[in-house]
Amino acid sequence: MPTDDITATRQTLLDRVESSDTPRDVLRAPELKKLYGAIGSLPAEERGAYGKSVNELKVALEAAIQAREAVLDSASIEPIDVTAPWDLNSTRPALLPTTQGTQHPLTKELDEVIDIFTRMGFAAIESRQIDDDFHMFEALNFPENHPARDGYDTFRTEEGFIPPAHTSTMQHRILKDGKETLEKGGHIAAISYGRVFRNEDVDATHEHTFYQVEGVFVSKDATLGDMLGTLRSFFEVYYGQSLKIKTQPGYFPFVEPGLEFAIEKPAALGGKPGEWLEMLGCGMIHPNVLRTAGIDPSEYRGFAWGGGIERLVMLKYGIEDLRHFEAAKLNFLRKFA
Ligand code: DAH
C-alpha cells in the first residue's frame, strides 16, 4: 500500500534528520525519490490523495531540517555567560570576549600621552563632551562677537549648549580648582584630554570629531622656557628620540604671547632635514584668563598648550588618512593590537 510506504518512510527520514550533521541531504534520499516516482504508476483516482500526503511529508521534513540546523548552529557558537564580570580574572576567561578584542589605537596612544604627563607630575582629567559658551569662549578671553570665535566652527544645541570645539574649555575649571593650592604655596599642573567637535567637512586631515590634550601649569615663577622644556620632553619621550623644536607666533585670545610649536620630522619617521610639523598651540596664560578664575596675574604666571592626538599618532605610525581611525576596518585596527 503506497500510504503505508509513506508512514514508514516518514519515520525513517525524520530519524535520519535528527542524527545528521548535514540534515538537508535527507531531501535527496532515494526513499523520498521513490515515493515521488510512485505517483505516475497509481490509478488516476488515487493520485491526488497520495501526492498530497507525499507533499505533507516533504513539508514536515523541511521543518525538522530547519530545527536541526538551528541546533547545529547554536552548538558551534561558544556560549557567553552574560552575567560574568567583564574582566580577565574570571574563572572562565575563555568565555569573555576580552580575549578577542583590542584597544582602539587612539585610546591606546591617549593612554601613553596621559602616562607621560602624569609621570612628569601632571594630574589628568577627562574633558566634558557638552559644555557652554562661558567655558568655550568667555572664560578664555573671547569677548562676545569676537571674530576669533568663528575659527572654531562650533556646534550648538537648540538650548545653546556647546559640544566643545577644544579642550581649552577645561582651563577655567582647572584654574579655579587649583587656586587654593596656589595660595598654599603649591602650583597647578594638569592635563585635560577628550573628544572635541567641529563643524568641518571631513577629508584626510579633518574630522568633525577628534581628540585633544590640553595642558595647564601655574606657579609664582613659570616661564616660557619651562613650557618649551616640558613640551620638548613630552615629544622626545613619545617618539623615543631627541628632536629639534621651533616656535612661531600664533594668535589665541587666551595666551599672550601665543605660539605655534613645531618639531622637525624625524628621519626615522620619513622626515627630511628642515621639514617642520606644527604640533600644537601654546603660550603664557593671558592675565584676563587668570583673573576670571580668581587668580591674581600680578602674583602668578602660567603656561598652557593644546593640540590634537590624531596628528601625533599619524606621525608615529605613518598613517596618511585621518578617516582610518573611525572606519571600523579590522585590518587597520589589528595593526595596533
Ligand atoms: N585650543 C586651541 C585650538 O584648539 C589650541 C591651543 C592653543 C590651546 C594655545 C592652548 C593654547 O592651551 O595655549 O586650536
Coordinates of N, CA and C in Angstrom, one line a residue, residues 24 41 82 93 169 207 226 253 297-298 302:
R24 N 20.1 18.6 5.5 CA 19.4 18.9 4.3 C 19.6 17.8 3.2
S41 N 2.6 5.7 -11.3 CA 2.1 4.4 -11.6 C 0.7 4.1 -10.9
V82 N 26.4 36.0 30.1 CA 26.3 37.4 30.1 C 26.3 38.0 31.5
P93 N 37.9 32.7 31.7 CA 38.2 33.8 30.8 C 37.9 33.5 29.4
T169 N 38.3 74.4 27.0 CA 37.1 74.6 27.9 C 37.4 74.2 29.3
E207 N 38.4 66.0 10.7 CA 37.3 65.2 11.2 C 36.4 66.2 11.9
D226 N 60.2 77.1 30.7 CA 59.7 75.9 31.3 C 58.7 75.2 30.4
P253 N 43.3 84.0 21.8 CA 43.0 85.1 22.8 C 43.3 84.7 24.2
P297 N 47.0 87.9 38.5 CA 48.1 87.7 37.5 C 49.3 88.5 37.9
S298 N 49.3 89.4 38.9 CA 50.5 90.1 39.3 C 51.3 89.2 40.2
G302 N 51.4 81.5 34.3 CA 51.2 80.1 33.9 C 51.4 80.0 32.4

